[in-house]
Amino acid sequence: MGSAARDDIEFRSVTKAYGAVTAVRNISLNVPKGAFLALLGPSGCGKTTCLRMIGGFEQPTSGEVLIAGSGMNGVPPYRRPVNMVFQHYALFPHFNVEQNVAYGLRQMRPRIPAQEIKRRVGEALEMVRLGGFANRRIHEMSGGQQQRVALARALVNRPSVLLLDEPLAALDKKLRSAMQIELQTLQRELGITFVLVTHDQEEALSMADLVCVMSGGAIKQLGAPQDVYDRPADLFVADFVGKTNHIQATLEADGRTLRLPDGSALDVGAERNIGAGETTLAIRPEAIRLTPGGEPRGEGFAGTVTHRIFLGSSVEYSVSVPALGDFLVTADRSTDEGQLVEPGQSVRLGFDPAAAHLFPASHAAQPEGNTHGQQT
Amino acid sequence: MRALVFAVYLFLYTPIALVVLFSFNSGRNASELVGFSTQWYGRALSNPFLMEALQTSLIIAFTSAGLAAVFGTMAAIGLERVGPRVRAIFDGLFAAAIVVPGVVIGIATLVALAELFSFVNPMLASVWPGTNVPKLSLGYGSIIAAHGLFSMALVTMIVKARIASLGRDIVEASGDLYASPLTTFREIVLPQIRPSIVAGFLLAFTFSFDDFIIAFFVAGSKTTLPIYVFASIRRGVTPEINAVATMVLVASLVLIVIARILMREKKIAS
Ligand SMILES: Nc1ncnc2c1ncn2[C@@H]1O[C@H](COP(=O)(O)OP(=O)(O)OP(=O)(O)O)[C@@H](O)[C@H]1O
Ligand SMILES: [Mg+2]
């Protein structure tokens, strides 16, 4: 109970089953007050279900959700100090924009004076850049505008916890980045605890200060964005958060020599205590150095560029390496001296073994049987 | 094929057209058109027996449709919250109630009420303190009950369709914004299902106002408009009856068209 006072949200062994489907299995989680948590995971992994249990729209099948230290089992949504931005907005079609945003304030007791409500609604609409839209009907708004109305409708109440179910999914890239920064600033200023559901890993990494990667209803890893990216707990997390190259190999008994499929040996620098045997080596695309020219006996692996994607500040290459498969390599434009490598050209790939992650091969088979493609 | 369809419509609507036509006939004889006149409308409206029957019918139609609208809506809302099994059973029961023939409803209601009266009346007599013992019998109450029950199924079906298209999202959003279930109903659900409730009320009203079969079984000594028309026809079709039929026809059509518009409008808006 000592941590309860500082934690805004706590899951205690929470399981949620819908009939035969177990959407969330035995999750325990602490979200400190004022944190920005991102629930990240593929479609159907139970993100929305977790959020709905915090909001009070679903009751856990077993376990308990606590908000600000008090148990919430049996507490209806309208008695919880949280607000939610729904995945499909859920705006009231018979109200205009202003009436939608004012709805929560109008329900508060003791009553808030009408003038005060009008002022705060105006502020909230300015905040989401819908200042001139107060009298618009909902069906006269675009999807992105509706999403911002939904955001304003929740934020205007200054809840202690704000739940966001993919709130930026319908916005174009530019508006989305702007809203991401806006949300982050707001969150810091207001000190509201945010729980953001997203399946966009970039959004999770850039906005949150705590990322919770989920799969098949369970938590795979919970940590700061850098931790999750740099030290993924397993192959699933490595794959889902950012892009990853895999090499299937065998770890020898010394714990640091990898026997690669082409017969060569690779020293991974330091002993890894994952046990000898079948191993998957995971390496990020940006950790691989690509050097043009393919002298057969140089350092690293010789390969051929098959595809190039120009991304502006960086370039992505697909490189085919005999016996090891296809590699994805990201080259930073600021360090490649302006040289683009053409498809068809021979190259060498090298990487610092310390940057590689090794996972026992059994990690690849998820116990929940979820379907993440294993790219090699 | 076209000719066949044409023939069907001819058979369907010729009698109705004739009724309307002869209601404006200035002659007394229903076999020949003499000239145009609205005198039969005047006669009908100044016939005290007819006016009394009309009043009876209006009271019954208003009351039964009102009860049906209230309880039908409540049933529709309640059915939203039960499990899929229970809901399927009740859906079936409501749909069945609508297709049961009027004769069957009439007989069944009559038998049920007779049983009830023979059970309750002696009990009332034994516990009543005074000498002026009230006695349950057929009349307003029994027609309203029979019509109300049938119409309730009608209203439930109509309102339920509308609630289903609402989605649980906005109801949850309202709860999330601190509104109690009662406030949510008043501010969010009711405004959106109101047109369908009104539509249900109008259809229920039309049904009750036009119904002859069920009313005939359970009316007791009361005379509704359709029963009056039926009784007077046995003494021969008069132009006055044609005028009454035309007025009922027009009123029913107007109500049904309004109900249809209300039901359709909401589908577009959502
Ligand atoms: N009301 C329900 N009844 C039955 N099964 C449900 C219900 N809601 C969710 N599920 C199931 O629970 C699992 C988790 O659903 P959830 O909505 O939490 O996924 P999600 O992570 O939010 O996915 P998405 O990214 O697609 O929104 C899914 O397999 C889903 O089919
Ligand atoms: Mg979801």
XYZ file of C-alpha atoms and ligand atoms in Angstrom:
678
model
C 0.000 0.000 0.000
C 3.011 2.285 0.402
C 3.158 2.976 -3.294
C -0.591 3.500 -3.586
C -0.437 7.169 -2.687
C 1.998 7.934 -5.480
C 0.433 5.698 -8.083
C -2.475 7.083 -10.017
C -3.354 3.798 -11.636
C -2.608 0.312 -10.477
C -3.543 -3.041 -11.995
C -3.439 -5.964 -9.580
C -3.399 -9.308 -11.403
C -6.156 -8.145 -13.714
C -7.733 -10.655 -16.086
C -10.608 -9.936 -18.437
C -12.400 -12.632 -20.378
C -15.212 -12.189 -22.876
C -16.717 -15.649 -22.885
C -14.077 -17.904 -24.370
C -11.826 -15.000 -25.421
C -9.311 -13.852 -22.821
C -8.605 -10.263 -23.825
C -6.326 -9.421 -20.886
C -4.470 -12.021 -18.852
C -3.098 -11.434 -15.399
C -1.702 -7.942 -15.825
C -0.048 -6.080 -12.962
C 0.992 -2.508 -13.579
C 1.758 0.707 -11.688
C 1.454 4.120 -13.285
C 2.920 6.917 -11.140
C 1.030 10.175 -10.772
C 1.658 12.552 -13.647
C 3.164 9.888 -15.878
C 2.547 9.555 -19.583
C 2.018 5.887 -20.281
C 1.657 4.465 -23.766
C -0.003 1.085 -24.234
C 1.532 -0.250 -27.396
C 0.721 -3.433 -29.230
C -0.772 -4.996 -32.330
C -4.496 -4.939 -33.055
C -6.521 -7.130 -30.714
C -3.846 -7.391 -28.010
C -6.143 -5.946 -25.324
C -5.171 -2.265 -25.236
C -8.698 -0.917 -25.468
C -9.873 -3.479 -22.934
C -7.279 -2.230 -20.406
C -8.384 1.344 -20.989
C -12.049 0.442 -20.636
C -11.343 -1.212 -17.304
C -9.734 2.011 -16.053
C -12.690 4.025 -17.363
C -15.146 1.648 -15.706
C -16.860 0.387 -18.872
C -15.665 -3.146 -18.223
C -15.213 -4.931 -14.927
C -12.203 -7.222 -14.519
C -13.074 -10.918 -14.512
C -10.550 -11.234 -11.696
C -8.092 -8.890 -10.008
C -8.598 -5.226 -9.339
C -7.936 -1.807 -10.866
C -7.050 0.993 -8.432
C -7.214 4.710 -9.189
C -5.354 7.067 -6.832
C -5.065 4.237 -4.350
C -8.719 3.238 -4.095
C -10.187 0.053 -5.496
C -12.535 0.599 -8.407
C -14.346 -2.725 -8.592
C -18.036 -1.931 -8.944
C -17.535 1.836 -9.259
C -19.497 3.131 -12.291
C -17.778 5.339 -14.917
C -19.562 8.532 -13.844
C -18.048 8.271 -10.363
C -14.453 7.863 -11.566
C -12.092 10.861 -11.803
C -11.064 9.910 -15.314
C -12.082 11.005 -18.781
C -11.722 9.112 -21.984
C -11.198 10.036 -25.602
C -12.963 7.245 -27.449
C -11.481 5.381 -30.380
C -14.447 6.372 -32.557
C -14.947 9.819 -30.942
C -18.459 9.049 -29.605
C -19.580 12.651 -30.017
C -23.229 13.483 -29.372
C -24.798 13.960 -32.805
C -27.716 16.088 -31.620
C -25.459 18.654 -29.930
C -23.223 21.174 -31.652
C -19.493 21.428 -30.937
C -19.854 23.794 -28.003
C -22.614 21.722 -26.378
C -20.512 18.597 -26.758
C -17.522 20.147 -25.040
C -19.657 21.714 -22.301
C -21.413 18.458 -21.433
C -19.009 17.287 -18.716
C -18.846 20.711 -17.064
C -22.635 20.913 -17.009
C -22.825 17.650 -15.035
C -20.478 18.815 -12.277
C -21.864 19.491 -8.802
C -21.781 22.076 -7.321
C -22.929 23.707 -10.534
C -20.477 25.773 -12.547
C -21.898 29.156 -13.647
C -22.869 29.317 -17.321
C -20.392 32.125 -17.981
C -17.558 30.078 -16.545
C -18.563 27.052 -18.630
C -18.626 29.158 -21.782
C -15.196 30.580 -21.041
C -13.605 27.193 -20.366
C -15.220 25.632 -23.431
C -13.847 28.505 -25.516
C -10.373 27.914 -24.108
C -10.544 24.188 -24.748
C -11.630 24.764 -28.352
C -8.767 27.247 -28.863
C -6.404 24.653 -27.474
C -7.390 22.113 -30.134
C -7.492 24.872 -32.768
C -11.223 24.816 -33.310
C -11.850 28.355 -32.124
C -14.325 29.296 -34.857
C -16.269 26.045 -34.811
C -18.335 26.383 -31.626
C -21.698 26.383 -33.384
C -20.975 23.720 -35.992
C -23.000 20.526 -36.062
C -20.962 17.384 -35.539
C -21.778 15.856 -38.920
C -20.498 19.024 -40.581
C -16.972 18.347 -39.282
C -14.191 16.272 -40.849
C -12.871 13.175 -39.092
C -9.820 14.994 -37.775
C -11.904 17.894 -36.514
C -14.262 15.493 -34.749
C -11.288 13.871 -33.083
C -10.168 17.237 -31.754
C -13.657 17.956 -30.453
C -13.472 14.654 -28.592
C -10.123 15.693 -27.150
C -11.441 19.071 -26.045
C -14.529 17.460 -24.532
C -12.336 15.331 -22.266
C -9.591 17.862 -21.458
C -11.971 20.648 -20.506
C -12.881 18.718 -17.339
C -9.259 18.653 -16.084
C -9.497 15.025 -14.967
C -6.701 13.546 -12.875
C -6.363 10.759 -15.424
C -6.979 11.119 -19.139
C -7.466 7.982 -21.214
C -6.810 8.284 -24.918
C -7.734 5.495 -27.315
C -5.766 6.186 -30.484
C -6.774 9.851 -30.387
C -4.666 10.965 -33.318
C -5.311 8.112 -35.735
C -7.462 10.151 -38.144
C -5.199 13.200 -38.392
C -2.832 13.938 -41.252
C 0.884 13.726 -40.538
C 1.472 17.403 -39.975
C -1.504 17.954 -37.725
C -0.658 14.754 -35.895
C 2.870 15.930 -35.044
C 1.476 19.276 -33.952
C -1.117 17.597 -31.744
C 1.504 15.227 -30.335
C 3.582 18.161 -29.151
C 0.441 19.931 -27.952
C -0.639 16.904 -25.940
C 2.787 16.447 -24.413
C 2.972 20.099 -23.389
C -0.513 19.948 -21.931
C 0.290 16.821 -20.019
C 3.382 18.407 -18.447
C 1.608 21.674 -17.660
C -1.541 20.199 -16.188
C 0.184 17.316 -14.438
C -2.559 14.970 -15.630
C -1.725 11.282 -15.850
C -2.130 10.222 -19.479
C -2.741 6.700 -20.680
C -2.424 6.618 -24.440
C -3.367 3.585 -26.487
C -1.662 3.324 -29.822
C -0.380 0.786 -32.272
C 1.974 3.367 -33.744
C 5.331 2.705 -32.118
C 6.795 6.053 -33.182
C 3.951 7.834 -31.445
C 4.480 5.788 -28.297
C 8.246 6.328 -28.237
C 8.083 10.044 -28.979
C 5.285 11.024 -26.610
C 5.315 8.754 -23.584
C 7.742 8.553 -20.713
C 6.624 5.004 -19.974
C 5.942 2.460 -22.702
C 4.058 -0.751 -22.066
C 4.352 -3.237 -24.919
C 1.496 -5.735 -24.989
C 0.828 -8.883 -26.946
C -1.903 -11.462 -26.654
C -3.360 -9.787 -23.553
C -0.097 -9.803 -21.595
C 2.614 -7.235 -20.904
C 5.805 -8.013 -22.775
C 7.842 -5.102 -21.487
C 7.314 -1.974 -19.439
C 9.938 0.746 -19.369
C 11.202 4.071 -20.595
C 11.134 4.482 -24.400
C 14.943 4.253 -24.701
C 15.003 1.085 -22.585
C 12.337 -0.598 -24.625
C 14.046 0.362 -27.864
C 17.637 -0.309 -26.831
C 17.073 -3.294 -24.567
C 14.011 -5.154 -25.845
C 12.981 -7.935 -23.486
C 12.318 -10.410 -26.240
C 12.132 -10.872 -29.955
C 8.514 -9.734 -30.089
C 9.334 -6.375 -28.514
C 12.423 -5.997 -30.705
C 10.261 -6.594 -33.768
C 7.313 -4.493 -32.755
C 9.193 -1.472 -31.455
C 11.267 -0.308 -34.368
C 12.550 -2.431 -37.212
C 14.874 -5.370 -36.657
C 17.008 -7.733 -38.703
C 17.191 -11.367 -37.616
C 19.946 -13.906 -38.077
C 19.246 -17.496 -37.014
C 22.414 -18.889 -35.457
C 23.785 -21.261 -32.843
C 25.443 -19.995 -29.683
C 28.406 -22.067 -28.657
C 29.118 -23.239 -25.121
C 31.388 -20.293 -24.338
C 28.357 -17.982 -24.533
C 29.971 -15.503 -26.891
C 30.743 -17.309 -30.150
C 27.912 -17.485 -32.685
C 28.005 -20.062 -35.445
C 26.272 -18.441 -38.428
C 24.348 -20.369 -41.122
C 27.136 -19.690 -43.660
C 29.543 -21.549 -41.400
C 31.465 -18.520 -40.185
C 31.872 -17.609 -36.527
C 30.956 -14.270 -34.962
C 32.292 -13.074 -31.636
C 29.555 -11.111 -29.869
C 32.009 -9.329 -27.628
C 30.822 -10.333 -24.193
C 29.375 -13.493 -22.752
C 25.555 -13.607 -22.972
C 23.862 -15.726 -20.380
C 21.020 -17.096 -22.461
C 22.293 -20.661 -22.755
C 23.935 -22.346 -25.691
C 22.004 -23.596 -28.704
C 19.550 -22.186 -31.222
C 19.653 -18.408 -31.039
C 18.198 -15.440 -32.889
C 20.448 -12.440 -33.302
C 18.562 -9.153 -33.683
C 20.222 -6.030 -34.976
C 18.644 -2.611 -35.691
C 18.882 -1.273 -39.269
C 20.648 1.883 -38.120
C 23.290 -0.139 -36.230
C 24.538 -1.673 -39.465
C 27.328 0.049 -41.400
C 27.040 -0.166 -45.151
C 30.215 0.317 -47.189
C 30.173 0.298 -50.988
C 32.405 -2.150 -52.781
C 32.375 -5.848 -52.056
C 35.906 -7.197 -51.680
C 35.230 -10.809 -50.821
C 37.628 -11.015 -47.888
C 36.855 -7.796 -46.025
C 35.262 -7.303 -42.619
C 31.521 -8.094 -42.250
C 29.203 -9.739 -44.798
C 29.252 -9.217 -48.548
C 25.891 -8.552 -50.168
C 24.004 -6.867 -52.994
C 21.659 -3.896 -52.705
C 18.240 -4.964 -54.021
C 16.128 -1.957 -53.175
C 16.491 1.637 -52.039
C 13.973 3.873 -50.294
C 14.882 7.525 -50.083
C 13.400 9.055 -46.928
C 14.914 12.518 -47.063
C 17.116 12.670 -44.013
C 17.963 8.991 -44.288
C 18.013 6.183 -46.828
C 16.763 2.636 -46.361
C 18.501 -0.128 -48.266
C 17.446 -3.723 -48.691
C 20.553 -5.831 -48.949
C 20.600 -9.484 -49.903
C 23.351 -11.469 -48.207
C 23.978 -15.037 -49.415
C 23.168 -17.670 -46.758
C 21.906 -15.048 -44.253
C 18.945 -13.587 -46.124
C 17.746 -10.020 -46.569
C 18.884 -7.139 -44.388
C 17.351 -3.744 -43.875
C 19.941 -1.008 -43.416
C 19.252 2.619 -42.566
C 21.969 5.068 -43.579
C 21.965 8.553 -42.105
C 22.356 11.208 -44.820
C 24.544 13.370 -42.601
C 27.258 10.716 -42.421
C 27.124 9.100 -45.870
C 28.924 12.047 -47.535
C 26.042 12.467 -49.958
C 26.843 9.168 -51.665
C 23.766 7.084 -52.519
C 24.385 3.435 -53.285
C 22.584 2.174 -56.376
C 20.525 -1.037 -56.419
C 22.600 -3.843 -57.890
C 25.801 -2.591 -56.355
C 27.921 -4.858 -54.137
C 28.326 -3.721 -50.555
C 29.691 -4.917 -47.239
C 27.660 -4.883 -44.052
C 29.263 -4.621 -40.654
C 28.030 -3.976 -37.115
C 29.315 -3.675 -33.602
C 28.486 -7.038 -31.957
C 27.711 -5.206 -28.707
C 24.719 -3.600 -30.434
C 23.271 -6.990 -31.307
C 20.637 -8.648 -29.124
C 20.564 -12.396 -28.685
C 17.385 -14.228 -27.860
C 16.960 -17.934 -27.310
C 15.079 -19.359 -30.260
C 12.198 -20.514 -28.038
C 11.258 -16.851 -27.541
C 10.175 -16.791 -31.132
C 7.240 -19.091 -30.372
C 4.893 -16.967 -28.271
C 2.917 -18.995 -25.755
C -0.301 -17.069 -26.609
C 0.175 -18.012 -30.223
C -0.054 -14.468 -31.492
C 0.964 -13.890 -35.047
C 3.984 -11.733 -35.539
C 5.812 -12.444 -38.716
C 9.419 -13.351 -38.156
C 11.381 -11.491 -40.754
C 14.802 -12.840 -41.635
C -47.159 -8.935 -65.973
C -47.917 -5.220 -65.928
C -51.537 -5.844 -66.717
C -51.710 -8.263 -63.797
C -50.234 -5.741 -61.379
C -52.630 -3.151 -62.723
C -55.556 -5.485 -62.167
C -54.484 -6.177 -58.593
C -54.341 -2.486 -57.789
C -57.666 -1.971 -59.522
C -59.321 -4.603 -57.330
C -57.620 -3.175 -54.240
C -58.478 0.446 -54.685
C -61.712 0.571 -56.686
C -63.926 -0.160 -53.657
C -62.148 2.504 -51.634
C -62.408 4.998 -54.458
C -66.131 4.236 -54.750
C -66.660 4.851 -51.030
C -64.975 8.232 -51.329
C -66.854 9.030 -54.522
C -70.303 8.196 -53.147
C -69.628 10.129 -49.957
C -69.879 13.239 -52.128
C -73.001 12.056 -53.968
C -75.966 14.336 -53.456
C -78.431 11.456 -54.025
C -79.562 9.101 -51.279
C -79.302 6.028 -53.471
C -75.935 4.309 -53.493
C -76.400 2.960 -57.016
C -76.463 6.157 -59.049
C -74.468 9.369 -58.970
C -76.700 12.394 -58.995
C -74.532 15.399 -58.220
C -71.847 16.788 -55.912
C -72.673 17.566 -52.298
C -71.045 17.620 -48.873
C -74.339 17.214 -47.066
C -73.514 13.693 -45.788
C -70.470 15.007 -43.992
C -72.690 17.530 -42.238
C -75.191 14.813 -41.386
C -72.464 12.544 -40.021
C -70.951 15.245 -37.859
C -74.316 16.155 -36.369
C -75.333 12.543 -35.624
C -75.126 12.263 -31.803
C -74.675 8.455 -31.805
C -71.881 8.727 -34.301
C -70.207 11.510 -32.329
C -70.395 9.471 -29.151
C -68.798 6.493 -30.901
C -66.096 8.792 -32.258
C -65.409 10.144 -28.789
C -65.180 6.615 -27.369
C -62.766 5.621 -30.106
C -60.591 8.693 -29.577
C -60.379 8.122 -25.819
C -59.427 4.487 -26.335
C -56.934 5.266 -29.089
C -55.219 8.038 -27.102
C -55.007 6.051 -23.901
C -53.926 2.756 -25.402
C -51.360 4.418 -27.691
C -50.035 6.476 -24.777
C -49.655 3.414 -22.567
C -48.100 1.483 -25.442
C -45.603 4.283 -26.119
C -44.501 4.466 -22.486
C -44.314 0.743 -21.765
C -43.108 -0.170 -25.247
C -40.201 2.264 -24.909
C -39.382 0.937 -21.454
C -39.379 -2.604 -22.802
C -37.122 -1.597 -25.689
C -34.636 0.017 -23.308
C -34.748 -2.899 -20.909
C -34.109 -5.360 -23.721
C -30.884 -3.506 -24.566
C -29.392 -4.598 -21.285
C -30.156 -8.299 -21.232
C -28.005 -11.057 -22.658
C -28.289 -12.142 -26.273
C -30.270 -15.302 -25.382
C -32.983 -13.530 -23.437
C -33.147 -10.824 -26.060
C -33.644 -13.331 -28.871
C -36.519 -14.923 -26.949
C -38.251 -11.604 -26.338
C -37.669 -10.439 -29.899
C -39.425 -13.577 -31.054
C -42.299 -13.071 -28.636
C -42.838 -9.474 -29.714
C -42.701 -10.384 -33.395
C -45.182 -13.209 -32.763
C -47.538 -10.875 -30.906
C -47.739 -8.705 -34.001
C -48.634 -11.518 -36.408
C -51.212 -13.241 -34.179
C -54.621 -12.770 -35.910
C -56.956 -10.211 -34.376
C -59.645 -12.845 -33.869
C -57.317 -14.872 -31.691
C -56.250 -11.848 -29.668
C -59.911 -10.889 -29.274
C -61.022 -14.317 -28.059
C -57.955 -14.785 -25.862
C -58.371 -11.391 -24.229
C -62.065 -11.984 -23.677
C -61.477 -15.376 -22.057
C -58.661 -14.018 -19.901
C -60.705 -11.041 -18.749
C -63.783 -13.183 -18.022
C -61.624 -15.480 -15.885
C -60.099 -12.509 -14.115
C -63.473 -10.910 -13.417
C -64.992 -14.118 -12.065
C -61.990 -14.389 -9.767
C -61.694 -10.765 -8.631
C -65.332 -9.675 -8.394
C -66.352 -12.091 -5.593
C -63.195 -11.147 -3.704
C -63.955 -7.459 -4.092
C -67.486 -8.070 -2.865
C -66.265 -9.889 0.218
C -63.725 -7.260 1.312
C -65.577 -4.099 0.272
C -66.751 -2.174 3.373
C -69.797 -0.395 1.904
C -72.806 -1.676 0.024
C -71.966 0.002 -3.260
C -69.562 -2.743 -4.387
C -67.666 -1.883 -7.602
C -67.772 -4.566 -10.242
C -65.156 -5.096 -12.932
C -66.693 -5.535 -16.358
C -65.972 -5.120 -20.043
C -65.806 -1.558 -21.318
C -63.183 1.146 -21.773
C -60.653 -0.664 -19.607
C -60.815 -3.948 -21.464
C -60.505 -2.390 -24.938
C -57.637 -0.165 -23.810
C -55.881 -3.150 -22.264
C -56.273 -5.284 -25.387
C -55.210 -2.532 -27.763
C -52.423 -1.344 -25.486
C -50.878 -4.788 -25.225
C -50.869 -5.289 -28.966
C -49.552 -1.795 -29.704
C -46.851 -2.144 -27.091
C -45.236 -4.869 -29.187
C -45.414 -2.514 -32.154
C -43.776 0.384 -30.300
C -41.106 -1.895 -28.840
C -40.094 -3.133 -32.276
C -39.847 0.385 -33.696
C -37.982 1.949 -30.751
C -35.659 -1.035 -30.418
C -34.507 -0.662 -34.008
C -33.633 2.952 -33.293
C -31.792 2.189 -30.049
C -29.791 -0.512 -31.785
C -28.571 2.035 -34.333
C -27.520 4.431 -31.564
C -24.468 2.445 -30.505
C -23.261 2.129 -26.935
C -20.423 4.610 -27.552
C -22.319 7.810 -26.871
C -24.041 6.317 -23.846
C -20.646 5.390 -22.430
C -19.230 8.805 -23.325
C -22.053 10.437 -21.388
C -21.297 8.264 -18.369
C -17.625 9.089 -18.737
C -18.540 12.786 -18.568
C -20.071 12.338 -15.094
C -23.710 11.968 -16.187
C -25.752 9.538 -14.104
C -27.707 6.891 -16.019
C -30.872 8.968 -15.603
C -29.231 12.110 -16.997
C -27.755 10.086 -19.818
C -31.208 8.830 -20.703
C -32.777 12.282 -20.553
C -30.043 14.197 -22.380
C -28.566 11.694 -24.797
C -30.824 8.709 -25.419
C -34.290 10.262 -25.297
C -33.655 13.113 -27.785
C -32.440 10.571 -30.298
C -35.192 8.009 -29.909
C -38.029 10.520 -29.502
C -39.041 10.502 -33.197
C -39.329 6.729 -33.139
C -41.453 6.880 -29.971
C -43.765 9.402 -31.629
C -43.894 7.231 -34.744
C -44.779 4.233 -32.576
C -47.473 6.252 -30.820
C -49.030 7.333 -34.127
C -49.075 3.795 -35.508
C -50.555 2.526 -32.252
C -53.168 5.266 -32.378
C -54.109 4.413 -35.962
C -54.291 0.737 -35.160
C -56.563 1.278 -32.163
C -58.748 3.803 -33.937
C -59.338 1.490 -36.909
C -59.577 -1.798 -35.072
C -62.878 -3.593 -35.233
C -62.116 -7.254 -34.525
C -60.432 -7.078 -31.105
C -62.740 -4.297 -29.925
C -65.812 -6.272 -30.998
C -64.871 -9.117 -28.618
C -64.002 -7.079 -25.545
C -66.111 -3.921 -25.939
C -68.939 -5.018 -23.711
C -71.635 -2.333 -24.053
C -69.283 0.312 -25.449
C -69.571 1.342 -29.077
C -66.412 2.391 -30.870
C -66.542 4.042 -34.269
C -65.774 0.861 -36.275
C -68.399 -1.029 -34.237
C -70.938 1.729 -34.902
C -70.175 1.638 -38.629
C -70.539 -2.134 -38.658
C -73.849 -1.954 -36.831
C -75.318 0.703 -39.089
C -74.234 -1.100 -42.247
C -76.540 -3.954 -41.318
C -79.336 -1.478 -41.891
C -77.961 -0.719 -45.345
C -75.062 1.368 -46.617
C -75.918 5.022 -46.375
C -73.945 7.883 -47.929
C -73.420 9.060 -44.351
C -71.369 5.931 -43.616
C -69.361 6.601 -46.762
C -68.555 10.051 -45.412
C -67.443 8.577 -42.063
C -65.282 5.997 -43.816
C -63.681 8.694 -45.936
C -62.858 10.806 -42.883
C -61.349 7.822 -41.046
C -59.369 6.935 -44.149
C -57.890 10.416 -44.504
C -57.052 10.723 -40.800
C -55.340 7.292 -40.772
C -53.352 8.017 -43.901
C -52.097 11.317 -42.503
C -50.987 9.704 -39.225
C -49.256 6.803 -40.968
C -47.432 9.096 -43.380
C -46.190 11.222 -40.460
C -45.028 8.105 -38.636
C -43.173 6.895 -41.741
C -41.417 10.222 -42.137
C -40.354 10.239 -38.499
C -38.958 6.722 -38.778
C -37.054 7.430 -41.977
C -35.626 10.819 -41.045
C -33.693 9.342 -38.134
C -32.033 6.736 -40.273
C -30.485 9.410 -42.457
C -29.424 11.612 -39.573
C -27.355 8.990 -37.787
N -17.160 -6.879 -26.097
C -16.363 -7.881 -26.501
N -16.839 -9.128 -26.627
C -16.044 -10.142 -27.021
N -14.741 -10.021 -27.329
C -14.198 -8.800 -27.229
C -14.970 -7.664 -26.819
N -14.164 -6.585 -26.814
C -12.952 -7.019 -27.206
N -12.961 -8.354 -27.458
C -11.810 -9.170 -27.865
O -10.782 -8.954 -26.933
C -9.528 -8.824 -27.604
C -8.879 -7.511 -27.251
O -9.649 -6.442 -27.785
P -9.231 -4.933 -27.636
O -10.365 -4.122 -28.169
O -8.796 -4.668 -26.259
O -8.007 -4.837 -28.640
P -7.100 -3.586 -29.004
O -5.732 -3.911 -28.530
O -7.698 -2.330 -28.535
O -7.114 -3.636 -30.603
P -7.184 -2.440 -31.675
O -5.808 -1.910 -31.823
O -7.639 -3.153 -32.918
O -8.179 -1.425 -31.193
C -9.813 -9.007 -29.081
O -9.498 -10.339 -29.415
C -11.279 -8.755 -29.205
O -11.813 -9.530 -30.244
Mg -8.628 -0.645 -29.513
